[in-house]
Coordinates of C-alpha atoms in Angstrom, one line a residue:
M1 CA 0.8 210.4 114.7
K2 CA 3.9 208.3 114.3
T3 CA 5.4 210.4 117.0
L4 CA 2.5 209.7 119.4
K5 CA 2.6 206.0 118.4
V6 CA 6.3 205.9 119.3
K7 CA 5.6 207.6 122.6
L8 CA 3.0 205.1 123.5
L9 CA 5.3 202.2 122.5
F10 CA 8.0 203.9 124.5
L11 CA 5.8 204.3 127.6
A12 CA 4.7 200.7 127.4
I13 CA 8.0 199.1 126.6
V14 CA 10.6 201.1 128.6
P15 CA 9.3 200.0 132.1
L16 CA 9.2 196.4 130.9
V17 CA 12.8 196.6 129.5
I18 CA 14.0 198.3 132.7
S19 CA 12.3 195.6 134.8
M20 CA 13.9 192.8 132.8
I21 CA 17.3 194.4 133.0
L22 CA 17.1 194.9 136.7
L23 CA 16.0 191.3 137.2
S24 CA 18.9 190.1 135.1
I25 CA 21.4 192.3 137.0
I26 CA 20.1 191.1 140.3
S27 CA 20.2 187.5 139.2
I28 CA 23.7 187.8 137.8
N29 CA 24.9 189.7 140.9
N30 CA 23.5 186.9 143.2
L31 CA 25.1 184.3 141.0
V32 CA 28.5 186.1 141.1
T33 CA 28.3 186.7 144.9
T34 CA 27.4 183.1 145.5
N35 CA 30.2 181.8 143.4
K36 CA 32.7 184.2 145.1
A37 CA 31.5 183.0 148.5
L38 CA 31.9 179.4 147.5
L39 CA 35.5 180.0 146.2
T40 CA 36.4 181.9 149.4
G41 CA 35.1 178.9 151.4
Y42 CA 37.1 176.5 149.3
E43 CA 40.2 178.6 149.7
N44 CA 39.8 178.9 153.5
D45 CA 39.2 175.1 153.8
M46 CA 42.4 174.3 151.9
I47 CA 44.5 176.8 153.8
N48 CA 43.1 175.5 157.1
E49 CA 43.9 172.0 156.0
K50 CA 47.5 172.9 155.3
E51 CA 47.8 174.8 158.5
Q52 CA 46.5 171.9 160.5
L53 CA 49.1 169.6 158.7
L54 CA 51.9 172.0 159.6
K55 CA 50.7 172.1 163.2
N56 CA 50.5 168.3 163.4
E57 CA 54.0 167.9 161.9
I58 CA 55.5 170.4 164.4
N59 CA 53.8 168.6 167.3
T60 CA 55.1 165.3 166.1
V61 CA 58.6 166.7 165.9
I62 CA 58.3 168.2 169.4
G63 CA 57.3 164.8 170.7
V64 CA 60.4 163.2 169.1
V65 CA 62.6 166.0 170.6
Q66 CA 61.2 165.4 174.1
S67 CA 61.8 161.7 173.9
V68 CA 65.4 162.1 172.8
L69 CA 66.0 164.6 175.6
Q70 CA 64.9 162.1 178.1
K71 CA 67.4 159.5 176.8
Y72 CA 70.5 161.7 177.4
E73 CA 71.8 163.6 180.4
N74 CA 74.3 165.5 178.2
K75 CA 72.3 168.1 176.3
N76 CA 74.9 168.3 173.4
D77 CA 74.6 164.5 172.8
A78 CA 70.8 164.9 172.7
K79 CA 71.2 167.9 170.2
A80 CA 73.4 165.8 167.9
E81 CA 70.8 163.0 167.7
I82 CA 67.9 165.4 167.3
I83 CA 69.6 167.2 164.4
E84 CA 70.3 163.8 162.7
I85 CA 66.7 162.7 163.1
L86 CA 65.1 165.9 162.0
T87 CA 67.4 166.4 159.1
N88 CA 66.2 163.1 157.6
I89 CA 62.5 163.7 158.2
R90 CA 60.4 164.6 155.1
Y91 CA 56.7 164.9 154.6
L92 CA 54.2 165.8 151.8
E93 CA 54.0 163.7 148.6
N94 CA 56.9 165.4 146.8
K95 CA 59.0 165.3 150.0
S96 CA 59.2 169.1 150.1
G97 CA 58.2 169.3 153.8
Y98 CA 61.2 169.7 156.1
F99 CA 62.3 171.4 159.3
F100 CA 64.9 173.9 160.5
A101 CA 65.5 175.8 163.8
Y102 CA 66.9 179.1 165.1
E103 CA 69.0 179.2 168.2
K104 CA 69.6 182.4 170.2
K105 CA 73.1 183.0 171.4
Q106 CA 73.5 186.2 173.5
S107 CA 71.8 188.9 171.3
D108 CA 72.2 187.1 167.9
Y109 CA 70.4 184.3 166.2
Y110 CA 72.0 181.3 164.4
F111 CA 70.7 178.3 162.5
A112 CA 70.7 175.4 164.9
F113 CA 70.2 173.1 161.9
H114 CA 68.7 173.2 158.4
A115 CA 67.4 170.0 156.9
V116 CA 67.8 171.1 153.2
K117 CA 70.9 173.3 153.6
P118 CA 73.3 171.7 156.2
K119 CA 76.0 174.2 155.4
L120 CA 73.9 176.8 157.2
N121 CA 74.2 174.9 160.5
G122 CA 75.7 177.2 163.1
V123 CA 75.7 180.2 160.7
K124 CA 74.5 183.6 162.0
T125 CA 71.3 184.9 160.4
N126 CA 69.7 188.3 160.2
I127 CA 66.2 187.9 161.6
L128 CA 65.2 191.5 160.4
A129 CA 65.9 190.6 156.7
P130 CA 62.6 191.2 154.8
D131 CA 60.9 189.2 152.0
I132 CA 60.0 190.7 148.6
K133 CA 57.2 192.7 150.2
G134 CA 59.3 194.1 153.1
F135 CA 58.0 191.7 155.8
A136 CA 60.5 190.6 158.4
F137 CA 59.2 187.0 158.4
R138 CA 62.1 185.5 160.4
K139 CA 61.4 187.8 163.4
A140 CA 57.7 187.0 163.0
L141 CA 58.5 183.2 163.2
I142 CA 60.5 183.7 166.4
D143 CA 57.9 186.0 167.9
N144 CA 54.9 183.8 167.0
A145 CA 56.6 180.6 168.3
K146 CA 55.1 181.2 171.8
K147 CA 51.8 182.6 170.4
N148 CA 50.8 179.5 168.5
E149 CA 50.1 181.6 165.3
F150 CA 51.0 181.1 161.7
V151 CA 53.2 183.4 159.6
T152 CA 52.5 184.1 155.9
Y153 CA 55.3 185.5 153.7
Y154 CA 56.8 185.3 150.1
Y155 CA 59.9 183.3 149.3
K156 CA 61.6 181.9 146.2
K157 CA 60.6 178.3 145.5
P158 CA 63.5 175.8 145.3
N159 CA 64.7 174.9 141.7
T160 CA 62.6 177.9 140.3
E161 CA 62.9 181.6 140.0
K162 CA 59.3 182.2 141.2
V163 CA 58.7 184.0 144.4
L164 CA 55.5 182.4 145.9
K165 CA 53.3 182.7 148.9
K166 CA 54.3 180.4 151.8
I167 CA 52.8 179.7 155.3
A168 CA 54.9 178.5 158.2
F169 CA 54.4 177.4 161.8
S170 CA 56.9 177.6 164.7
Q171 CA 57.2 176.4 168.3
Y172 CA 59.7 177.3 171.0
I173 CA 61.6 174.4 172.7
K174 CA 62.8 175.9 176.0
E175 CA 65.2 173.0 176.9
L176 CA 67.3 173.6 173.7
N177 CA 66.5 177.4 173.4
W178 CA 65.4 176.6 169.8
T179 CA 62.6 177.9 167.6
I180 CA 61.8 175.0 165.4
V181 CA 60.0 175.9 162.1
T182 CA 58.4 174.2 159.1
G183 CA 56.3 175.6 156.2
M184 CA 54.9 174.9 152.8
Y185 CA 54.0 176.8 149.6
V186 CA 50.3 177.5 148.9
D187 CA 50.5 178.2 145.2
D188 CA 48.7 174.9 144.5
V189 CA 45.7 176.3 146.5
Y190 CA 45.5 179.4 144.3
E191 CA 46.0 177.4 141.1
K192 CA 43.0 175.2 142.1
I193 CA 41.0 178.3 143.1
T194 CA 41.9 180.0 139.8
Q195 CA 40.8 176.9 137.8
M196 CA 37.5 176.8 139.8
E197 CA 37.0 180.5 139.3
N198 CA 37.6 180.1 135.5
N199 CA 35.1 177.3 135.4
A200 CA 32.6 179.2 137.4
N201 CA 33.0 182.3 135.2
E202 CA 32.4 180.2 132.1
N203 CA 29.2 178.9 133.7
I204 CA 28.2 182.4 134.6
D205 CA 28.9 183.6 131.1
N206 CA 26.7 180.8 129.7
T207 CA 23.9 181.6 132.1
I208 CA 24.1 185.4 131.3
L209 CA 24.0 184.6 127.5
Y210 CA 21.0 182.3 128.0
N211 CA 19.2 185.0 130.1
I212 CA 20.0 187.7 127.5
I213 CA 18.7 185.5 124.6
L214 CA 15.5 184.6 126.5
S215 CA 15.0 188.3 127.5
I216 CA 15.4 189.5 123.9
I217 CA 12.9 186.9 122.7
L218 CA 10.3 187.8 125.4
L219 CA 10.9 191.6 124.7
I220 CA 10.3 191.1 120.9
V221 CA 7.1 189.2 121.5
T222 CA 5.9 191.7 124.0
I223 CA 6.7 194.7 121.7
I224 CA 4.8 193.0 118.8
L225 CA 1.7 192.4 121.0
I226 CA 1.8 196.0 122.4
A227 CA 2.2 197.5 118.9
V228 CA -0.8 195.6 117.6
V229 CA -3.0 196.7 120.5
I230 CA -1.9 200.3 120.2
K231 CA -2.6 200.3 116.4
K232 CA -6.1 199.0 116.9
M233 CA -7.0 201.2 119.8
F234 CA -5.2 204.5 119.0
N235 CA -3.3 204.6 115.8
D236 CA -6.2 204.0 113.2
P237 CA -8.6 206.6 114.8
L238 CA -5.8 209.1 115.2
E239 CA -4.7 208.7 111.6
K240 CA -8.3 209.5 110.3
F241 CA -8.4 212.5 112.7
E242 CA -5.0 213.5 111.3
E243 CA -6.2 213.3 107.7
G244 CA -9.2 215.6 108.4
I245 CA -7.1 218.2 110.3
I246 CA -4.5 218.2 107.5
S247 CA -7.2 218.7 104.9
F248 CA -8.6 221.7 106.9
F249 CA -5.1 223.3 107.2
D250 CA -4.4 222.7 103.5
Y251 CA -7.5 224.8 102.9
L252 CA -6.4 227.5 105.3
N253 CA -2.9 227.5 103.7
R254 CA -4.4 227.6 100.2
K255 CA -3.0 224.3 99.2
S256 CA -6.5 222.9 98.5
V257 CA -9.9 224.4 97.7
N258 CA -11.9 221.6 99.3
I259 CA -12.4 220.6 102.9
H260 CA -13.0 217.0 104.0
R261 CA -15.2 216.6 107.1
L262 CA -13.8 214.5 110.0
D263 CA -15.3 211.1 110.9
D264 CA -17.5 211.9 113.9
S265 CA -19.2 208.6 114.1
R266 CA -17.3 207.4 117.2
E267 CA -18.8 207.8 120.6
D268 CA -15.4 208.3 122.4
E269 CA -13.4 211.5 123.0
L270 CA -12.1 211.4 119.5
G271 CA -15.6 211.4 118.1
K272 CA -16.7 214.4 120.2
M273 CA -13.6 216.3 119.1
A274 CA -14.4 215.5 115.4
K275 CA -17.9 217.0 115.8
I276 CA -16.7 220.2 117.3
V277 CA -14.0 220.6 114.6
N278 CA -16.6 220.0 111.8
E279 CA -18.9 222.8 113.2
N280 CA -16.0 225.2 113.4
I281 CA -14.8 224.2 109.9
V282 CA -18.1 225.5 108.4
K283 CA -18.0 228.8 110.2
T284 CA -14.3 229.3 109.5
R285 CA -14.7 228.6 105.8
A286 CA -17.3 231.4 105.4
N287 CA -15.2 233.9 107.3
I288 CA -12.1 233.0 105.4
D289 CA -13.7 233.5 102.0
E290 CA -14.8 237.0 103.0
D291 CA -11.5 237.9 104.6
R292 CA -9.7 236.6 101.5
Q293 CA -11.4 239.2 99.3
V294 CA -10.4 242.1 101.7
I295 CA -6.9 240.7 102.0
D296 CA -6.5 240.3 98.2
N297 CA -7.7 243.9 97.7
T298 CA -5.3 245.2 100.4
I299 CA -2.4 243.2 98.9
A300 CA -3.1 244.9 95.6
A301 CA -3.1 248.4 97.1
L302 CA 0.1 247.7 99.1
S303 CA 1.8 246.4 96.0
E304 CA 1.1 249.7 94.4
F305 CA 2.3 251.5 97.5
E306 CA 5.5 249.4 97.3
K307 CA 6.0 250.6 93.7
G308 CA 5.5 254.3 94.8
D309 CA 1.8 254.9 93.9
L310 CA 0.3 256.3 97.0
S311 CA -3.1 257.1 95.4
Q312 CA -4.4 253.5 95.7
R313 CA -7.2 252.8 98.2
V314 CA -9.1 249.6 99.6
H315 CA -12.8 249.7 98.6
V316 CA -14.0 246.2 100.0
N317 CA -15.7 245.9 103.4
S318 CA -15.4 242.9 105.8
S319 CA -17.4 241.6 108.9
N320 CA -14.0 241.1 110.6
P321 CA -13.5 244.2 112.8
A322 CA -9.8 243.9 112.7
L323 CA -9.7 243.8 108.9
L324 CA -12.3 246.6 108.7
E325 CA -10.1 248.8 111.0
L326 CA -7.0 247.8 109.0
T327 CA -8.5 248.9 105.6
K328 CA -9.6 252.2 107.2
L329 CA -6.2 252.9 108.6
L330 CA -4.6 251.8 105.3
N331 CA -6.6 254.3 103.3
Q332 CA -5.9 257.2 105.8
M333 CA -2.2 256.3 105.7
G334 CA -2.2 256.5 101.9
E335 CA -3.8 260.0 102.0
K336 CA -1.4 261.4 104.6
L337 CA 1.6 259.8 103.0
E338 CA 0.7 261.3 99.6
I339 CA 0.3 264.9 101.1
N340 CA 3.6 264.7 103.1
I341 CA 5.6 263.3 100.2
K342 CA 4.3 266.1 98.0
N343 CA 5.4 268.7 100.6
I344 CA 8.9 267.2 100.8
L345 CA 9.2 267.0 97.0
T346 CA 8.2 270.7 96.7
V347 CA 11.0 271.8 99.1
L348 CA 13.5 269.5 97.4
N349 CA 12.7 271.0 94.0
Q350 CA 13.4 274.5 95.5
Y351 CA 16.7 273.2 96.9
T352 CA 17.6 272.0 93.4
A353 CA 17.1 275.5 92.1
Y354 CA 19.6 276.8 94.8
D355 CA 16.8 278.3 96.9
Y356 CA 17.3 277.2 100.5
T357 CA 14.9 279.7 102.2
N358 CA 11.8 277.3 102.6
K359 CA 11.2 274.3 105.0
V360 CA 9.0 271.1 105.0
P361 CA 6.0 271.5 107.5
T362 CA 6.3 268.9 110.3
K363 CA 2.9 269.4 112.0
G364 CA 0.9 266.1 112.5
I365 CA 3.6 263.6 111.4
K366 CA 5.7 261.2 113.5
K367 CA 8.6 258.8 113.4
H368 CA 10.0 258.0 110.0
L369 CA 8.0 260.7 108.1
L370 CA 9.0 263.2 110.8
E371 CA 12.6 262.0 110.5
L372 CA 12.4 262.4 106.7
A373 CA 11.0 265.9 106.9
D374 CA 13.5 266.9 109.6
G375 CA 16.2 265.4 107.5
V376 CA 15.3 267.6 104.5
N377 CA 15.0 270.6 106.8
V378 CA 18.3 269.8 108.4
L379 CA 19.8 269.4 104.9
G380 CA 18.6 272.9 104.1
D381 CA 19.9 274.3 107.3
A382 CA 23.3 272.5 106.8
T383 CA 23.5 273.7 103.2
T384 CA 22.7 277.3 104.4
Q385 CA 25.2 277.1 107.1
M386 CA 27.8 275.7 104.7
L387 CA 27.1 278.5 102.2
I388 CA 27.5 281.1 105.1
E389 CA 30.7 279.5 106.1
N390 CA 31.9 279.3 102.5
K391 CA 31.2 283.0 102.0
K392 CA 32.8 283.9 105.3
N393 CA 35.8 281.7 104.6
G394 CA 36.0 283.2 101.1
L395 CA 36.0 286.8 102.4
T396 CA 38.5 285.8 105.2
L397 CA 40.7 284.0 102.7
D398 CA 40.5 287.0 100.3
K399 CA 41.7 289.3 103.0
S400 CA 44.3 286.8 104.4
S401 CA 45.7 286.1 100.9
S402 CA 46.5 289.7 100.5
I403 CA 48.3 289.8 103.8
L404 CA 50.0 286.5 102.9
L405 CA 51.3 287.9 99.6
S406 CA 52.9 290.8 101.5
N407 CA 54.4 288.6 104.2
V408 CA 55.8 286.1 101.6
K409 CA 57.6 288.9 99.8
T410 CA 59.1 290.1 103.1
L411 CA 60.1 286.4 104.0
S412 CA 61.8 286.0 100.6
T413 CA 63.8 289.2 101.1
N414 CA 64.8 288.2 104.7
S415 CA 65.7 284.6 103.6
S416 CA 68.1 286.0 101.0
E417 CA 69.8 288.3 103.5
A418 CA 70.0 285.5 106.1
A419 CA 71.7 283.3 103.5
V420 CA 74.4 285.9 102.8
A421 CA 75.0 286.4 106.6
L422 CA 75.2 282.7 107.2
E423 CA 77.9 282.3 104.5
Q424 CA 80.0 285.0 106.2
T425 CA 79.5 283.3 109.6
A426 CA 80.5 279.9 108.2
A427 CA 83.8 281.4 106.9
A428 CA 84.6 283.0 110.3
L429 CA 83.8 279.8 112.2
E430 CA 86.0 277.8 109.9
E431 CA 89.0 280.1 110.7
V432 CA 88.3 279.8 114.4
T433 CA 88.1 276.0 114.1
T434 CA 91.6 276.0 112.4
N435 CA 93.1 278.1 115.3
I436 CA 91.6 275.9 118.0
S437 CA 92.8 272.7 116.3
S438 CA 96.4 274.2 116.2
N439 CA 96.2 275.1 119.9
T440 CA 95.0 271.6 120.7
Q441 CA 98.1 270.0 118.9
N442 CA 100.5 272.4 120.8
I443 CA 98.9 271.4 124.1
V444 CA 99.3 267.7 123.3
E445 CA 103.0 268.3 122.5
M446 CA 103.5 270.2 125.8
A447 CA 101.9 267.2 127.6
H448 CA 104.5 264.9 125.9
H449 CA 107.5 267.1 127.0
A450 CA 106.1 267.2 130.6
N451 CA 105.9 263.4 130.6
E452 CA 109.6 263.3 129.6
V453 CA 110.6 265.7 132.4
T454 CA 108.6 263.5 134.9
T455 CA 110.7 260.5 133.7
S456 CA 114.0 262.5 134.2
V457 CA 112.9 263.6 137.7
N458 CA 112.0 260.0 138.7
S459 CA 115.5 258.9 137.4
G460 CA 117.3 261.7 139.5
Q461 CA 115.3 260.8 142.5
K462 CA 116.3 257.2 142.1
L463 CA 120.0 258.1 141.8
A464 CA 119.7 260.4 144.9
S465 CA 118.2 257.5 146.8
E466 CA 121.1 255.2 145.7
T467 CA 123.6 257.9 146.8
S468 CA 122.0 258.2 150.3
V469 CA 122.2 254.4 150.6
A470 CA 126.0 254.5 149.6
M471 CA 126.6 257.2 152.2
D472 CA 125.0 255.0 154.8
E473 CA 127.2 252.1 153.8
I474 CA 130.3 254.4 153.9
D475 CA 129.3 255.6 157.4
T476 CA 129.1 251.9 158.5
E477 CA 132.5 251.2 157.1
V478 CA 134.1 254.3 158.7
T479 CA 132.6 253.2 162.1
S480 CA 134.3 249.8 161.6
I481 CA 137.6 251.5 160.8
S482 CA 137.3 253.7 163.9
E483 CA 136.7 250.6 166.0
A484 CA 139.9 249.0 164.5
I485 CA 141.9 252.2 165.2
Q486 CA 140.8 252.0 168.8
I487 CA 142.1 248.4 169.0
I488 CA 145.5 249.5 167.4
D489 CA 145.7 252.3 169.9
Q490 CA 145.1 249.9 172.7
I491 CA 147.8 247.5 171.3
A492 CA 150.3 250.4 171.0
F493 CA 149.6 251.4 174.6
Q494 CA 150.1 247.8 175.8
T495 CA 153.3 247.5 173.7
N496 CA 154.6 250.7 175.2
I497 CA 154.0 249.4 178.7
L498 CA 155.7 246.1 177.9
S499 CA 158.7 247.9 176.4
L500 CA 159.1 250.0 179.6
N501 CA 159.0 246.8 181.7
A502 CA 161.6 245.3 179.3
A503 CA 163.9 248.4 179.7
V504 CA 163.6 248.1 183.5
E505 CA 164.4 244.5 183.4
A506 CA 167.4 245.2 181.0
A507 CA 168.7 247.9 183.3
T508 CA 168.5 245.5 186.2
A509 CA 170.4 242.8 184.2
G510 CA 173.4 245.2 183.5
E511 CA 175.6 244.3 180.7
A512 CA 173.8 241.2 179.9
G513 CA 170.6 243.2 179.3
K514 CA 172.0 245.9 177.1
G515 CA 170.9 244.1 173.8
F516 CA 167.5 243.5 175.3
A517 CA 167.3 247.2 176.3
V518 CA 168.0 248.2 172.7
V519 CA 165.2 245.9 171.5
A520 CA 162.9 247.3 174.1
Q521 CA 163.7 250.8 173.0
E522 CA 163.0 249.9 169.4
V523 CA 159.7 248.3 170.4
R524 CA 158.7 251.4 172.3
N525 CA 159.6 253.6 169.3
L526 CA 157.5 251.4 167.1
A527 CA 154.6 251.5 169.6
S528 CA 154.9 255.3 169.7
R529 CA 154.8 255.6 165.9
S530 CA 151.8 253.2 165.8
A531 CA 150.0 255.4 168.3
D532 CA 150.8 258.5 166.2
A533 CA 149.7 256.8 163.0
A534 CA 146.5 255.6 164.7
N535 CA 145.8 259.1 165.9
E536 CA 146.3 260.5 162.3
I537 CA 144.0 257.8 160.9
K538 CA 141.5 258.5 163.5
A539 CA 141.5 262.2 162.6
L540 CA 141.1 261.3 158.9
V541 CA 138.2 258.9 159.7
E542 CA 136.4 261.5 161.8
N543 CA 136.8 264.0 159.0
A544 CA 135.5 261.4 156.5
T545 CA 132.6 260.7 158.8
Q546 CA 131.6 264.4 158.9
K547 CA 131.8 264.6 155.1
A548 CA 129.8 261.4 154.7
N549 CA 127.1 262.7 157.0
K550 CA 127.1 266.0 155.1
G551 CA 126.7 264.1 151.8
K552 CA 123.9 262.0 153.2
K553 CA 122.1 265.2 154.4
I554 CA 122.5 266.7 150.9
S555 CA 121.2 263.4 149.3
D556 CA 118.1 263.6 151.6
E557 CA 117.5 267.2 150.6
M558 CA 117.9 266.2 146.9
I559 CA 115.3 263.4 147.4
D560 CA 112.9 265.9 149.1
G561 CA 113.5 268.3 146.3
Y562 CA 112.9 265.7 143.6
S563 CA 109.6 264.6 145.4
H564 CA 108.3 268.3 145.4
L565 CA 109.4 268.7 141.8
N566 CA 107.7 265.4 140.8
A567 CA 104.5 266.6 142.6
S568 CA 104.6 269.9 140.9
I569 CA 105.2 268.3 137.5
S570 CA 102.2 265.9 138.2
E571 CA 100.0 268.9 139.0
T572 CA 101.3 270.6 135.8
L573 CA 100.5 267.4 133.8
K574 CA 97.0 267.4 135.3
I575 CA 96.5 271.0 134.3
I576 CA 97.8 270.4 130.8
S577 CA 95.5 267.3 130.5
D578 CA 92.5 269.4 131.6
V579 CA 93.5 272.1 129.1
E580 CA 93.9 269.4 126.5
S581 CA 90.5 268.0 127.2
S582 CA 88.9 271.4 127.2
S583 CA 90.6 272.3 123.9
K584 CA 89.4 269.0 122.4
E585 CA 85.8 269.7 123.7
Q586 CA 86.1 273.3 122.3
L587 CA 87.3 271.9 119.0
A588 CA 84.4 269.4 118.9
G589 CA 81.9 272.1 119.8
I590 CA 83.3 274.5 117.2
E591 CA 83.2 271.7 114.6
Q592 CA 79.6 270.9 115.6
I593 CA 78.7 274.6 115.4
N594 CA 80.4 274.7 112.0
D595 CA 78.3 271.7 110.9
S596 CA 75.1 273.3 112.3
V597 CA 75.8 276.6 110.5
A598 CA 76.4 274.6 107.3
V599 CA 73.1 272.8 107.8
L600 CA 71.4 276.1 108.7
D601 CA 72.9 277.7 105.6
G602 CA 71.4 274.9 103.5
Q603 CA 68.1 275.3 105.2
T604 CA 68.1 279.0 104.7
Q605 CA 68.8 278.5 101.0
E606 CA 65.9 276.0 100.9
N607 CA 63.7 278.5 102.8
A608 CA 64.4 281.1 100.2
E609 CA 63.3 278.7 97.4
I610 CA 60.2 277.7 99.5
A611 CA 59.4 281.5 100.0
A612 CA 59.4 281.9 96.2
K613 CA 57.1 278.9 95.7
T614 CA 54.8 280.2 98.6
D615 CA 54.5 283.5 96.7
E616 CA 53.1 281.6 93.7
I617 CA 50.7 279.6 96.0
A618 CA 49.5 282.8 97.7
T619 CA 48.7 284.4 94.4
Q620 CA 46.6 281.3 93.4
T621 CA 44.9 281.3 96.8
D622 CA 43.8 284.9 96.3
K623 CA 42.2 284.0 93.0
I624 CA 40.4 281.0 94.6
A625 CA 39.1 283.2 97.5
K626 CA 37.6 285.7 95.0
L627 CA 36.0 282.8 93.1
I628 CA 34.4 281.3 96.3
V629 CA 32.8 284.7 97.2
S630 CA 31.4 285.1 93.7
S631 CA 29.9 281.6 93.7
T632 CA 28.1 281.9 97.1
D633 CA 26.6 285.3 96.1
K634 CA 24.8 283.6 93.2
K635 CA 22.8 281.3 95.7
Q636 CA 19.7 282.2 97.8
F637 CA 19.9 281.5 101.5
L638 CA 19.0 283.1 104.8
G639 CA 21.7 285.5 106.3
K640 CA 23.6 286.0 103.0
E641 CA 23.7 289.8 103.4
L642 CA 24.9 289.5 107.0
V643 CA 28.1 287.6 106.3
K644 CA 31.2 289.7 106.9
V645 CA 34.9 289.0 107.3

């Protein structure tokens, strides 16, 4: 009943709590929204006030500029006075309000003047340079000068390291081609708004706390009132009804022997329910007492069944049809179980005496008893089949063991003979291995000598090549000598002609030319001997040239011969290398065969020992087979006489 009480309290209180929470949330939300709207209005008003101040200051400056321009015909004189006036103008209480101007020259912009930083006057500026948030504020100031719009950007405040929000206003002066600018920081606006917001949040927190405390007090009072009402109207009657029901169920569950009637004096639904319950309590008590006797008797019989006594029966009747049918079925079950268990025990006793010819009858039984009977019968069949197999295996083993004994003796004899043959084979293989090893060493030595011949052939070929080169050089020198001889021959011919001319001139001169004629004769004789000597040298040179050509031809033939010899030796080396490789492979193969034969020899010796041990095992197996046949013949089972090998 405590659960029902809690549910009633829950149903009554939860809607109230939810309503109060919703009202509080709505109230707080309205308060926050109103406060936010007020702060936004204050912020907009203060920003508008500053914007209006900037606009007024710019308009004032423009008026000053126009008045100065009217004073001067020379625009440069007017600019100088305007710069001096505007540089000295300050506004705001802290004198932080000042002016500056951009001037466009061709495609670039310059500072026309700067009131705070005069060193920037006339200096070029990059109008696309961004502020800390990437906004090109200078370009925006120039573009908005003709639109009458404000520009907001972030800039470092003088004498601090803080980058703060700033608003600026600009106007274009056509006469000077200037964009005049002024601005101010708005951090004081946000400081005031933040202070106002903190104060408002503090007030909201106090209001929320007040509402929460008031709501909790109202909720506690309401819960107390609802709990009192629920207790008077529902809890007390339900507790009495609960006591009566618990008493009845204690009787049903045998926790108590007495039953307390419910209070049925009320005229409401609970009173009517109590009257109906009291009427059924009387009827139920009588039936329960009767059924308890049947159940107690049945429990006693089943307890004996559980211990293994199937002769027990239930002898008490009941007016409950279900219990009556239960006792009837229980008695029939006991009778049938007793009969079937006796049949199974009879067959099992026969099996114990090694008689497997009978079976348990299975007619009229189902499920677990049928499975038990079939299990015993299957056990008999399996045992019979096992005995048949045992006898068959014994007979087969008896016959096979005799054959095994004969074969083992033959195997032992053959193993001994194979061992002797393998010993002889191993000795022969060892001799063959020695011969192949010797041949392999001789082939290696032949390869070494062939390599030395190859070296000598290469050296001879190199010398022949050098001889051929020397012959070519001699031929070149002989050609040079032949050319020199031709020159000497030409000189002798010319000398001879000159000597003839000299002789003619000497003859013409008479006595005075006799000495000159003698000289001419001697010169002619000398020229003649020179020509003869040149002819002899020429003949020698031609003979030397022929012999040099013949020597060169012989050297070329020697080079070709050495080349063919070198190729033949290379082929011979290749053949020797192949033979060497083959011999090594044969040696490795013979050694491997030798090792295999040695292993096989060991295995053959081992097989001979195993054959001897197998002979002993075969003898024991023959004895075991005869024992198995003798043992199965002593047991009774179907098909015993039909078993054959």
